[in-house]
Amino acid sequence: MPLFLRLLPACLLLATPADGVPFTSPRLEAVTSWVGNTYGGGTKWVQQDIHALTVTADGTVFTNVPWDEAGGNAGEYRDGELVRHALHTHGWGYEGGEAVACNSRYVFIAGEVANEGGGLKSPDSWPPKGCRWIGVSRRLRQDLSQPAPFDGGKGGQGDTLKSAFLVTGEMPDTSKEHIPGLCADEQRLYVADPLANRIRIYSTESMRELSAWPVERTGPLAIDPHGLIWLLQRKTADSPARLLRYDADGKPQGQPLTLDPAIVPAAFCLAGDGRVLIADDSPAQQVRIFSVAAEALKEEGRFGEPGGIFSGTPGAFGERKFNHLSALGCDAQDNLYVAHDGQSGGGGTVLES
């Protein structure tokens, strides 16, 4: 556009109307500016959206999103820098998803597999025509781009990773369901299954299902230092958002922790001291900080400017002015990592700590 503005006056000066009188125009002043990615593209870019993240004790951040135009659906970040993209999560029917988890050996990336209208045909790599899969890609923690194959895993044809994708559900290809939550310890991977309304437990080594338990409104998952599994039930028109807790085998622990109806919880995480942090995507655009006392949530503070991007000078970027909070997590030192994703028809990720 700036180049067009510079050429336009010269073009007009050459134009001669039918009456033979030359056309002239005053010089048009223009200011050229740009908005873009932190990096220049090529082999390094910040993915265009982040819908989920998990943070390790040392501050390594793994992320996931269903779609990234350049194929960086899942990424690894450390100390403010992109380490690598997972790759093989975009194309040949494979895409990213809405959840990610890790342990000391593996990274587990929720994703989906389609067959490009039936054109991709191999039961070992793609679902049958008219169907799509949701499931989990298992990668090596030491290198997110490398597969960690297992018996019965899907993939291997085309540009797909051999035997590294666990199918947790098959559905019509018109369905829009995604796995909304994952968490893992050294032995078990917990998967929120929206199709069967269950939390499924898999061995992190064999990737075989060990057990499952039923739950309504599956959502994001987290595991606390005591081994309790936390589930966020997002709000609906009829029900408030709640946090549920289970032991490792699915037995409910304590009472449901109900959130204020004004809160729109996009994600949550657990701090090392037991506090619960909620990414509130309501007009408040803040991280809400809670303790748990007497089987209830007690708000102890908020982080971020009230109103987010609309605070102060609306639309002007600034410190702690969040813009559509989408994911968050903490490391062992309780450094907070936040993704926000305000956009207008395209990617809008900001990932910061």
XYZ file of C-alpha atoms in Angstrom, residues 4-142:
139
model
C 1.024 2.345 -4.343
C 0.587 5.707 -2.607
C 3.975 6.900 -3.814
C 3.329 5.869 -7.417
C -0.186 7.254 -7.597
C 0.687 10.963 -7.914
C 3.205 10.244 -10.699
C 0.626 8.216 -12.599
C -1.937 10.985 -12.274
C 0.496 13.615 -13.549
C 0.825 11.629 -16.774
C -2.916 11.384 -17.261
C -4.486 13.735 -19.854
C -8.289 14.045 -19.886
C -10.279 14.188 -23.109
C -10.418 18.019 -23.021
C -6.617 18.109 -23.269
C -6.064 19.914 -19.952
C -3.279 18.178 -17.940
C -4.347 16.918 -14.523
C -2.243 17.904 -11.521
C -2.461 16.975 -7.860
C -0.724 18.151 -4.686
C 1.851 15.850 -3.117
C 0.272 13.290 -0.808
C 2.110 12.873 2.489
C 2.200 9.289 3.775
C 3.695 7.494 6.762
C 4.855 3.910 6.317
C 4.739 1.561 9.307
C 4.449 -2.180 9.812
C 3.047 -4.742 12.169
C 4.572 -8.198 12.106
C 6.017 -11.248 13.778
C 8.850 -11.115 16.306
C 10.945 -13.063 13.797
C 11.249 -12.749 10.050
C 9.727 -16.078 9.094
C 11.558 -18.726 7.114
C 12.592 -21.231 9.770
C 11.639 -19.132 12.799
C 8.349 -17.487 13.688
C 5.932 -17.162 16.589
C 2.862 -19.233 15.760
C -0.136 -17.159 14.792
C -2.325 -18.327 17.697
C -1.856 -20.147 21.006
C -4.885 -21.917 22.463
C -3.062 -24.024 25.064
C 0.290 -24.142 26.821
C 2.091 -26.092 29.502
C 5.150 -24.915 31.420
C 7.895 -27.123 32.861
C 9.697 -26.489 36.132
C 12.607 -24.796 34.332
C 10.369 -22.441 32.352
C 10.213 -24.280 29.037
C 6.854 -23.564 27.379
C 5.112 -25.988 25.027
C 2.149 -24.646 23.061
C -0.597 -25.869 20.750
C -3.264 -24.509 18.403
C -5.432 -26.198 15.747
C -4.111 -24.074 12.853
C -0.961 -22.146 12.063
C -0.636 -20.920 8.495
C 3.069 -21.798 8.313
C 2.696 -25.176 10.033
C 3.923 -24.198 13.508
C 0.823 -25.524 15.267
C 2.875 -26.635 18.282
C 5.955 -24.849 19.571
C 8.640 -24.862 22.246
C 9.824 -21.594 23.826
C 12.468 -20.820 26.459
C 13.775 -17.544 27.918
C 11.781 -15.446 25.479
C 12.997 -17.322 22.396
C 11.492 -19.887 20.074
C 13.428 -23.162 20.440
C 11.660 -25.156 17.729
C 8.323 -26.055 16.186
C 6.956 -29.582 16.467
C 6.280 -29.813 12.702
C 4.261 -32.655 11.144
C 1.173 -31.069 12.707
C -0.050 -29.289 9.592
C -0.804 -31.007 6.303
C -1.348 -34.517 4.982
C -4.577 -34.483 7.024
C -2.856 -33.752 10.351
C -3.478 -30.580 12.404
C -2.819 -29.344 15.926
C -5.340 -28.956 18.733
C -6.480 -27.338 21.957
C -4.313 -29.053 24.603
C -0.706 -30.002 25.355
C 1.088 -31.777 28.229
C 4.498 -33.232 29.013
C 6.536 -35.298 31.437
C 10.305 -35.806 31.658
C 10.446 -37.990 28.517
C 7.597 -36.986 26.236
C 5.467 -34.119 24.985
C 1.839 -34.961 24.249
C 0.184 -32.815 21.578
C -3.579 -33.005 21.105
C -4.531 -32.970 17.440
C -6.833 -34.124 14.709
C -6.493 -36.194 11.548
C -8.662 -35.907 8.426
C -8.310 -37.445 4.968
C -8.764 -34.499 2.567
C -12.220 -35.570 1.449
C -11.258 -39.216 1.203
C -8.225 -38.624 -0.984
C -5.787 -39.897 1.657
C -6.216 -43.635 2.015
C -4.375 -45.802 4.492
C -5.953 -47.196 7.678
C -2.555 -46.952 9.374
C -2.346 -43.188 8.807
C -5.822 -41.756 8.092
C -9.477 -42.294 9.058
C -11.985 -43.689 6.562
C -13.742 -41.363 4.158
C -16.371 -39.235 5.884
C -14.633 -39.450 9.283
C -11.971 -37.646 11.274
C -9.908 -38.619 14.295
C -9.005 -36.737 17.433
C -6.096 -37.931 19.501
C -2.583 -37.308 20.762
C 0.783 -37.115 19.015
C 3.612 -38.318 21.274
C 6.966 -36.554 20.760
C 10.376 -36.753 22.400
C 10.844 -34.161 25.117
C 14.492 -33.681 24.116
